[in-house]
Coordinates of C-alpha atoms in Angstrom, one line a residue:
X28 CA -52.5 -34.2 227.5
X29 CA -55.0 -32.8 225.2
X30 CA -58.6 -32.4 227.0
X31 CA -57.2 -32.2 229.9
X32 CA -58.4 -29.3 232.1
X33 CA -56.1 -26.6 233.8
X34 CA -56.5 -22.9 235.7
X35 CA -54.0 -20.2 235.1
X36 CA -54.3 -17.8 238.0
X37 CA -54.0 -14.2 237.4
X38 CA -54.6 -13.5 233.9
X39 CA -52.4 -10.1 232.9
X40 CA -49.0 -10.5 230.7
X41 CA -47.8 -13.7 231.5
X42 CA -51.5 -15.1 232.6
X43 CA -53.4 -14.5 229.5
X44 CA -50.2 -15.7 227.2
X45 CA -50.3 -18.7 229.1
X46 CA -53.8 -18.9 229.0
X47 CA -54.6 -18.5 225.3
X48 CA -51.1 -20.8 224.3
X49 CA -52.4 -23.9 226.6
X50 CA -55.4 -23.3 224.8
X51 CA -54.0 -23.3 221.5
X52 CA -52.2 -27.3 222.5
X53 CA -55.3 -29.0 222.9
X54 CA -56.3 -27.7 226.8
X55 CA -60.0 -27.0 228.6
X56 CA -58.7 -23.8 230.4
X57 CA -60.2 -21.8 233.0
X58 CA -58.3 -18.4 233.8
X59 CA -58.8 -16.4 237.2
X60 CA -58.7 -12.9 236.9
X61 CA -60.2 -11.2 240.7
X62 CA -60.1 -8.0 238.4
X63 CA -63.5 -7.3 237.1
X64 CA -62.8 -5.0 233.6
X65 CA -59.6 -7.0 233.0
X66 CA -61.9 -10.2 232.9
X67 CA -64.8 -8.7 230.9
X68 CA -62.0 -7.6 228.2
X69 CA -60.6 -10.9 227.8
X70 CA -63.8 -12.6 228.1
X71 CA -64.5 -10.3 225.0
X72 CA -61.6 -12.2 223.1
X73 CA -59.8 -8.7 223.9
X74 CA -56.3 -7.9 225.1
X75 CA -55.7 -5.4 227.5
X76 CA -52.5 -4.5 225.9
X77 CA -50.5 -5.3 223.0
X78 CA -48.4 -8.2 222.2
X79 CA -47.9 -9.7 219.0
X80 CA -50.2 -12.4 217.7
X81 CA -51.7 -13.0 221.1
X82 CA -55.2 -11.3 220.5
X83 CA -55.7 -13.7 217.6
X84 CA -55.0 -16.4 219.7
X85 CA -56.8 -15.6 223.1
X86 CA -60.3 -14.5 220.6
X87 CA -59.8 -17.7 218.7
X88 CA -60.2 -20.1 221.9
X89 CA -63.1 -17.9 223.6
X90 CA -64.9 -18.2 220.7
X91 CA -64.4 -22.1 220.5
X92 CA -65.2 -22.3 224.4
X93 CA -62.0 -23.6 224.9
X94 CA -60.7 -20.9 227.0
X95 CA -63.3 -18.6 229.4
X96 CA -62.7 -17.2 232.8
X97 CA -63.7 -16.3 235.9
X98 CA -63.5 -14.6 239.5
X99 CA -64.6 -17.7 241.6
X100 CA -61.5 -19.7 243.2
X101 CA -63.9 -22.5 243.8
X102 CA -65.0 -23.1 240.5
X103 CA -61.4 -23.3 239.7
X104 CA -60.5 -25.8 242.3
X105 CA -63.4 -28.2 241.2
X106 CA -62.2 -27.7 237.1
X107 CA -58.9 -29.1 236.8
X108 CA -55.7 -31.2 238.8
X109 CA -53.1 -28.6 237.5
X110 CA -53.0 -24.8 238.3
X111 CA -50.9 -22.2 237.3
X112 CA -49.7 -19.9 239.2
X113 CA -48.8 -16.4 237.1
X114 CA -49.9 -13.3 239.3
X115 CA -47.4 -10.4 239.0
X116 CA -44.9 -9.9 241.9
X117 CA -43.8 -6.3 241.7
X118 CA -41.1 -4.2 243.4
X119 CA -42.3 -3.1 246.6
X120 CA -42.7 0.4 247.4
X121 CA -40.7 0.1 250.9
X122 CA -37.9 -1.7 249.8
X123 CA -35.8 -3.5 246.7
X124 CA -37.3 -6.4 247.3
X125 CA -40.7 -8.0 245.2
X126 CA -43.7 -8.1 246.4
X127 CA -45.2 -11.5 246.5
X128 CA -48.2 -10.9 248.3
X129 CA -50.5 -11.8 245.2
X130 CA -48.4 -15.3 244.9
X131 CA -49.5 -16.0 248.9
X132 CA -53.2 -14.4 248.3
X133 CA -53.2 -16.6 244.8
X134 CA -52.2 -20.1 246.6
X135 CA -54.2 -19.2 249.7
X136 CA -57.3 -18.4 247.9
X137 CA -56.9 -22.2 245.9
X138 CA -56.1 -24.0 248.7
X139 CA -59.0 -24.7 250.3
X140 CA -60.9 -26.0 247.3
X141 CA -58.5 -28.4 247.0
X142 CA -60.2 -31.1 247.4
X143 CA -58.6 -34.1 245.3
X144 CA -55.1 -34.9 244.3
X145 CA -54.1 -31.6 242.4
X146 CA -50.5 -29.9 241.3
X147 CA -50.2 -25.7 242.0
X148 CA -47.5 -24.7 239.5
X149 CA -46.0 -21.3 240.2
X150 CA -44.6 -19.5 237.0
X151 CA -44.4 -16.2 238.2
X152 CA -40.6 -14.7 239.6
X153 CA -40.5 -15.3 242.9
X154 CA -37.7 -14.5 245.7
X155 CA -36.0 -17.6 246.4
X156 CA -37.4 -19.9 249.3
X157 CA -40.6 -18.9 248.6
X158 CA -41.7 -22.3 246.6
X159 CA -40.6 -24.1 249.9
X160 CA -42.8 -21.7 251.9
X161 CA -45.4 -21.6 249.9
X162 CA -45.9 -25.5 249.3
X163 CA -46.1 -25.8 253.5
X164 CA -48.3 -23.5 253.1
X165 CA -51.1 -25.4 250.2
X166 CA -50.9 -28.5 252.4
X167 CA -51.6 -27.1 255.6
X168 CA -54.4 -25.3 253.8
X169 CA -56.3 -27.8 251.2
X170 CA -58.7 -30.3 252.6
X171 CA -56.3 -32.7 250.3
X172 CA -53.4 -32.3 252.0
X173 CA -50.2 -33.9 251.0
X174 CA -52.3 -34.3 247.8
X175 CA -51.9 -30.5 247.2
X176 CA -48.3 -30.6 245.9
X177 CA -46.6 -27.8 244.5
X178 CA -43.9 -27.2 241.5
X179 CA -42.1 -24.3 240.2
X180 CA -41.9 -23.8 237.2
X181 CA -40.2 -20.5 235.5
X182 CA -41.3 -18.5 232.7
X183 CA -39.3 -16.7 230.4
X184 CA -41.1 -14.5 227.8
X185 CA -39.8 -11.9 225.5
X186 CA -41.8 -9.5 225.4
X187 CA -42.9 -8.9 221.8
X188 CA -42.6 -12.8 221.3
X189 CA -44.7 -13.8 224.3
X190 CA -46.6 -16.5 222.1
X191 CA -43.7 -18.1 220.5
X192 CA -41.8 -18.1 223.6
X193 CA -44.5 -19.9 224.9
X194 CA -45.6 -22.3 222.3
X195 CA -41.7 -23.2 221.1
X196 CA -39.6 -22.3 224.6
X197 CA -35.8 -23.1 224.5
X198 CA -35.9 -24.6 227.7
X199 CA -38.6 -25.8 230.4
X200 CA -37.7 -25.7 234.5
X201 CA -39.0 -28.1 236.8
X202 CA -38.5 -27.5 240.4
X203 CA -40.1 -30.4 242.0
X204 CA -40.1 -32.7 245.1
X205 CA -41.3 -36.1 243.8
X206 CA -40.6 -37.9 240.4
X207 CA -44.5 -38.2 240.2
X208 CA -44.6 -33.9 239.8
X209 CA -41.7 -34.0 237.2
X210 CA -44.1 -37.3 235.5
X211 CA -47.0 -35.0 235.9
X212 CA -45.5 -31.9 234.1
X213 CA -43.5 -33.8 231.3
X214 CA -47.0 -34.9 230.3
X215 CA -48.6 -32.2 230.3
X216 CA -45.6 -30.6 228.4
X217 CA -45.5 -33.3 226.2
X218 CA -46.0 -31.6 222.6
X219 CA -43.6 -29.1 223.3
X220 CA -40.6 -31.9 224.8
X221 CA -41.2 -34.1 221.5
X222 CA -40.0 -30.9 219.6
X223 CA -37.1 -30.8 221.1
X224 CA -37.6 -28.4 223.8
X225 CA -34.8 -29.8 226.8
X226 CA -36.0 -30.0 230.2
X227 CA -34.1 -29.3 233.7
X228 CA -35.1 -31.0 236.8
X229 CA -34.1 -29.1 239.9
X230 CA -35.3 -28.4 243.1
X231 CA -37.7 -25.2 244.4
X232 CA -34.3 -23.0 245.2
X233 CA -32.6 -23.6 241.7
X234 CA -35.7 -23.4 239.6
X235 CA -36.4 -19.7 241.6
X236 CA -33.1 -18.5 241.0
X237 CA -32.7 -19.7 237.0
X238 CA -35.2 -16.8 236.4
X239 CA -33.9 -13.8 238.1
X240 CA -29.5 -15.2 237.0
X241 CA -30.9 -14.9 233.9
X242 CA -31.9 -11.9 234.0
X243 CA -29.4 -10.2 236.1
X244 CA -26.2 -11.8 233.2
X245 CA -28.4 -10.0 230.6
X246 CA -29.2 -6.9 232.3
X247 CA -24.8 -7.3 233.2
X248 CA -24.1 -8.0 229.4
X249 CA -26.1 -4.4 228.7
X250 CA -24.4 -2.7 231.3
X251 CA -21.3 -3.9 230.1
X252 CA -21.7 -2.8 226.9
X253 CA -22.8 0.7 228.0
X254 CA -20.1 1.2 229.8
X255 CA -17.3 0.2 226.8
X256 CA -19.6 2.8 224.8
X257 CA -18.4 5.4 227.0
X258 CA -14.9 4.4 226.7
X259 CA -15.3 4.9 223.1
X260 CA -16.9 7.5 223.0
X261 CA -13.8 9.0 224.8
X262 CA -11.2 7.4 222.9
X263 CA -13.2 8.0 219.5
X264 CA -13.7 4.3 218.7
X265 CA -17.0 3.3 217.7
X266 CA -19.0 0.5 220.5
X267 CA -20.8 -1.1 217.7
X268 CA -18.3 -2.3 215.4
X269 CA -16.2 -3.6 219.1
X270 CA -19.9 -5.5 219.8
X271 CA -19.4 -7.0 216.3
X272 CA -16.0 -8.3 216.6
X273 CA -16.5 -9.6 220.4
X274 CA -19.5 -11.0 219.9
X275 CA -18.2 -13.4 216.9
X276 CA -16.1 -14.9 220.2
X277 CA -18.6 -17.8 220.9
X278 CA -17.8 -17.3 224.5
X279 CA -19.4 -13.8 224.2
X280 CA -21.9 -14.4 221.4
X281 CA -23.5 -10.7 220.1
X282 CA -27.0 -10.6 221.7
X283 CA -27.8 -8.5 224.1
X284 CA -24.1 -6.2 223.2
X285 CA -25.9 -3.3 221.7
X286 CA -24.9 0.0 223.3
X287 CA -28.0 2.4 223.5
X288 CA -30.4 4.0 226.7
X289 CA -30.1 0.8 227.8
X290 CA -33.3 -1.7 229.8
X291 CA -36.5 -0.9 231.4
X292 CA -39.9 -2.8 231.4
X293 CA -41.5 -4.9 234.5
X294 CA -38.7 -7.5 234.8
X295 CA -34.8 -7.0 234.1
X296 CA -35.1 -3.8 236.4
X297 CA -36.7 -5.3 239.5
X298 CA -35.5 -8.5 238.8
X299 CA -31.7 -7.9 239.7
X300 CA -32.7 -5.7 242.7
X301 CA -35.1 -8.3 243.8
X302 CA -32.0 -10.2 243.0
X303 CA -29.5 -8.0 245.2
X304 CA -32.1 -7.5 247.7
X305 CA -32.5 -11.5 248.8
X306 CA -28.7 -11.8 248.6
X307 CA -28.6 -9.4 251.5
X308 CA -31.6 -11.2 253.2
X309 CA -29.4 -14.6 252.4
X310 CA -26.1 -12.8 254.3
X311 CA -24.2 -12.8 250.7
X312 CA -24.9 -9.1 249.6
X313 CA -21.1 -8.3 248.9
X314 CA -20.8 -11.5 246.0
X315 CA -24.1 -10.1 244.3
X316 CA -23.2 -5.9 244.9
X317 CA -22.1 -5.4 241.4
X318 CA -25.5 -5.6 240.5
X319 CA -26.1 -2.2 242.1
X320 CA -23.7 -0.9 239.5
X321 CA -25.4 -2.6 236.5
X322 CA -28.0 -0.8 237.5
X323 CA -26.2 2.5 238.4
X324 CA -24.9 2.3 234.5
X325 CA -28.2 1.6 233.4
X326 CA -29.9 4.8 234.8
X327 CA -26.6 6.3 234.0
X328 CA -27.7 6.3 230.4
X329 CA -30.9 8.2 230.1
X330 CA -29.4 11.2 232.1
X331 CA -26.5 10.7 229.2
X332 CA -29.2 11.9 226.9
X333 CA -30.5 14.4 228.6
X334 CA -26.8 15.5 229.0
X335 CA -26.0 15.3 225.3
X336 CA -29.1 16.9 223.8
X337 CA -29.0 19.7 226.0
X338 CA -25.4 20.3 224.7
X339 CA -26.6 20.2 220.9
X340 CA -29.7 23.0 221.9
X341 CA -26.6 25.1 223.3
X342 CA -26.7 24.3 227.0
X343 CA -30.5 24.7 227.7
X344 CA -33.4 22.8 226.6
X345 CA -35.9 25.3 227.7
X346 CA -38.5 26.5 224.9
X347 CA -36.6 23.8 222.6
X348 CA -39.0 21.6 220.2
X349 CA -37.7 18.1 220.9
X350 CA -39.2 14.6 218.8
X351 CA -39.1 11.5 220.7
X352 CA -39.7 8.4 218.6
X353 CA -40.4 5.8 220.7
X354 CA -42.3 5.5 224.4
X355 CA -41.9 1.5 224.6
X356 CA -39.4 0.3 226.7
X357 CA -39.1 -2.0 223.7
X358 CA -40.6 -2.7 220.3
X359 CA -43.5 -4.4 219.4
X360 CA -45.0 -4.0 222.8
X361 CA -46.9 -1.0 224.5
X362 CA -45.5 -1.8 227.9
X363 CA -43.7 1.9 229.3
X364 CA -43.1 0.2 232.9
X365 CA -39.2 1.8 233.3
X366 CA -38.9 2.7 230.1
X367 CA -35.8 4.7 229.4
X368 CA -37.5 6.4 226.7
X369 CA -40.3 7.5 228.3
X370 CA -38.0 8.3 231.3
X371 CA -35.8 10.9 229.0
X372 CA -38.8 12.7 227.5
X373 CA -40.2 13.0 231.0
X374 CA -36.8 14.6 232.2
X375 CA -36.7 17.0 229.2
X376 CA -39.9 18.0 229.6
X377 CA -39.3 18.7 233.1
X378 CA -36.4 20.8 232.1
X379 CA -38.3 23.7 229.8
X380 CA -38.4 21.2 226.5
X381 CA -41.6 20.8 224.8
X382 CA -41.6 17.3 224.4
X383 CA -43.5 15.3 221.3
X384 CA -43.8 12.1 221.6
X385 CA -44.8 8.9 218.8
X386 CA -44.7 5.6 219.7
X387 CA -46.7 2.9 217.1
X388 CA -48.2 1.1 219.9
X389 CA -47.1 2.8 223.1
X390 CA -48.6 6.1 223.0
X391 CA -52.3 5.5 225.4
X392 CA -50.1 3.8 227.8
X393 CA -47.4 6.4 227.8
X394 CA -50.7 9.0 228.3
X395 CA -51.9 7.0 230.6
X396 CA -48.1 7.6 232.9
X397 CA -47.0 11.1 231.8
X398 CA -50.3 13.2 230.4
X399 CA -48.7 16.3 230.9
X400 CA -46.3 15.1 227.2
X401 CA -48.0 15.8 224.1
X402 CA -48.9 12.5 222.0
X403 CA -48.4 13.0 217.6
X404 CA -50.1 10.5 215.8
X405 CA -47.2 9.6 213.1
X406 CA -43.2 9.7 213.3
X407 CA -43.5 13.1 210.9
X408 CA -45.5 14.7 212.8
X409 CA -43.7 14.7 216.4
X410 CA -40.7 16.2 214.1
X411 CA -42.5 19.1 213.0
X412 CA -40.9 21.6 213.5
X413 CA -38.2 20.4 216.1
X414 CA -34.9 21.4 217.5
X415 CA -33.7 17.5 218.0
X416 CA -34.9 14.4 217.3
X417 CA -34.5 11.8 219.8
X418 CA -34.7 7.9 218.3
X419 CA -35.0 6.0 221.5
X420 CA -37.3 2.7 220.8
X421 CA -36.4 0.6 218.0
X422 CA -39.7 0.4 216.1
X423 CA -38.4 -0.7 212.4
X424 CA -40.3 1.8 211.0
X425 CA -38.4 4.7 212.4
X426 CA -35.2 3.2 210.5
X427 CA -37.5 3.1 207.5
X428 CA -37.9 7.0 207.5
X429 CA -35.8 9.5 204.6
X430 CA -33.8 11.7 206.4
X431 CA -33.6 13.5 203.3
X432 CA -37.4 14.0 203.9
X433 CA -37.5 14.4 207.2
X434 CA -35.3 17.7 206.6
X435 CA -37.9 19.4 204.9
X436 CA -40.1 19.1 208.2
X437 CA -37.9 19.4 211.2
X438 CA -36.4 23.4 212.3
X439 CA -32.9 21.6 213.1
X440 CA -31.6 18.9 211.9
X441 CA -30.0 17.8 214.7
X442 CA -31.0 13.7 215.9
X443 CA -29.6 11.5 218.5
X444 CA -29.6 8.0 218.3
X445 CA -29.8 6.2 221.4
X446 CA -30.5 3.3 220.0
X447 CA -27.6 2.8 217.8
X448 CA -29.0 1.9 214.8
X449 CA -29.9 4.4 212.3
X450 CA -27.5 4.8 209.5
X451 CA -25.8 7.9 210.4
X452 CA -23.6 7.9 207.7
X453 CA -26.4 8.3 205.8
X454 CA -28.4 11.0 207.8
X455 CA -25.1 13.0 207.6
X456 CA -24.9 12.8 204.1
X457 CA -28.5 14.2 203.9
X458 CA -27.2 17.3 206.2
X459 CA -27.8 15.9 209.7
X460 CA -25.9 16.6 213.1
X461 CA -26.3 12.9 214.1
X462 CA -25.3 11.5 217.3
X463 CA -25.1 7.8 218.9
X464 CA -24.1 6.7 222.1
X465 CA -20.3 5.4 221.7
X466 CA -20.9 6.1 217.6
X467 CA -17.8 7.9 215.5

């Protein structure tokens, strides 16, 4: 309810968009953040990366007093009864599998100040079993004991819609123990349920696994839709005008069918290996192993690229000016974790190309991974002069752009499209040698 006060723990992507949104319905919020710039930035009412609308937000509710943070797990234990969980849980580096050792650390570090009746939510991706573990764990720990209860309860943000995802979800996950939990959280999600969000009561396993099925059918539906783009591509049909007409089959639906370089960022990726990985650990490897060939397929694309611009510079890419719009693994974020974009420039560049590359909001992140690429500071200006063009993040403003005028500053006029969503038709008619991925 409104007043109330809550911790979020861990304060990066998810964190501060939880954060600032429980802010925005009405909360006291206190966010935990152990790393000291990261908390002086938002502290500042500053972002340490971009996501639509959420800057605006987060400043709005520091300034108010609302929202503040801090390093100190014991002045979070003594501020509010609920407490997010939303610390990152990355692939590890010695095997498929996440790493959840900043859930444990998160939940250990609580526990002890635990000293009333208080609910630890987890929202961050977890392997399966690990709620049950965990919730063992926070009694055994917190002078409260049984009072300490735990709940799991997913996220699932778009990036680039982060705040909206939050404020107006299309579906909340409870995976509690007790009716008194699932009381606890419809009341604190009360705003958001009376507009018609629907709610799903589960237990710890199924509310752990909702996340990461999700996100293996989508990564699946990509894959899929990649692979018939090859087929066309062979039998000279065209993948996008198939997506259209499968995805008016409300079976199928058309989301998530367009053919292109296909997913990166910090969750489909290690999500369905994470996925694949506890199968195995669970003894059911062999029902999840398709997964390995989703993602198979999806790497599959970006060395597609590579293939097909080295065939339109005449077998070589060496010496070859090459523009790459786009260094997001998506628009309207700056996030280049897996990004296939960033991933094709980096394999042309180590091939001989000399690589430009514009992104509108990616380009000191992508600096920050792959220095050795140069950086323009428009879309004109990484074609100047080029061999190819490469479209490979689908900023709008890169569809925006006049071939006709773009002619007059490339040295070929030669683009691929690995997006699939530039009017070719229309770049041809203005004297391009246009590609797409499973185009006519």
């Amino acid at each position: 309810m409104p007043g109330q006060r809550v911790t979020v723990i861990g304060c990066g992507y998810l964190g501060a968009t939880h954060a600032a949104c429980m802010a925005e319905l009405g909360y006291e919020v206190l966010g935990v953040e152990i790393d000291a710039a990261k908390r002086e930035t938002l502290a500042k009412g500053l972002v340490p990366f971009y996501e639509p609308a959420l800057e605006e937000l987060l400043a709005k509710h520091v300034a108010t007093g609302r929202l503040r943070f801090t390093d100190s797990y014991e002045e979070a234990g003594a501020f509010g009864s609920i407490h997010f969980v939303c610390v990152g849980t990355p692939q590890r580096h010695d095997a498929l599998g996440a790493d959840v050792q900043y859930v444990d650390a998160a939940v250990e570090s609580l526990a002890p100040y635990l000293v009333e009746s208080a609910l630890v939510v987890g929202k961050s991706t977890v392997p399966v079993g690990t709620a049950e573990r965990l919730a063992a764990r926070l009694e055994s720990l917190a002078p409260a004991g049984a009072e300490a209860r735990l709940a799991w309860n997913p996220e699932f943000l778009r990036e680039g819609f982060a705040v909206q995802d939050t404020l107006e979800p299309d579906r909340l996950v409870f995976g509690v123990t007790s009716a008194r939990d699932e009381q606890e959280l419809r009341a604190f999600y009360a705003a958001v349920i009376a507009a018609g969000t629907p709610v799903v009561v589960t237990d710890f396993a199924t509310a752990e696994l909702v996340k990461v099925a999700a996100n293996a059918f989508l990564a699946t539906k990509i894959s899929f839709i990649n692979a018939v783009a090859e087929v066309c591509e062979a039998a000279g049909a065209d993948v996008v005008d198939l997506a259209d007409a499968i995805g008016h089959d409300v079976r199928i639906g058309r989301k998530f069918l367009n053919a292109g370089v296909g997913f990166g960022g910090g969750c489909l990726p290690k999500d369905i290996r994470a996925f694949l990985h506890r199968a195995g650990e669970l003894g059911v490897e062999d029902t999840m192993s398709f997964l390995r060939q989703v993602d198979d397929i999806n790497l599959r694309q970006r060395t597609r690229v590579v293939q097909i611009a080295t065939s339109m510079l005449g077998g070589s890419v060496a010496r070859a000016r090459i523009a790459v719009w786009g260094a997001a693994f998506k628009p309207h974020s700056d996030d280049v974790r897996d990004s296939p974009a960033l991933s094709i420039a980096g394999q042309l560049h180590l091939r001989g190309a000399l690589v430009s590359v514009y992104d509108p909001k990616a380009n000191d992140t992508a600096r920050a991974t792959f220095p050795t690429l140069d950086y323009a500071e428009s879309a004109l200006a990484a074609a100047h002069d080029a061999d190819l063009l490469l479209h490979l993040t689908e900023w709008p403003e890169f569809r925006t752009v006049d071939p006709v005028e773009l002619a007059g500053v490339v040295h070929r006029q030669q683009v691929i499209d690995g997006r699939n969503v530039l009017d070719l038709p229309a770049w041809r008619a203005a004297g391009w040698t246009a590609r797409g991925l499973g185009r006519r």
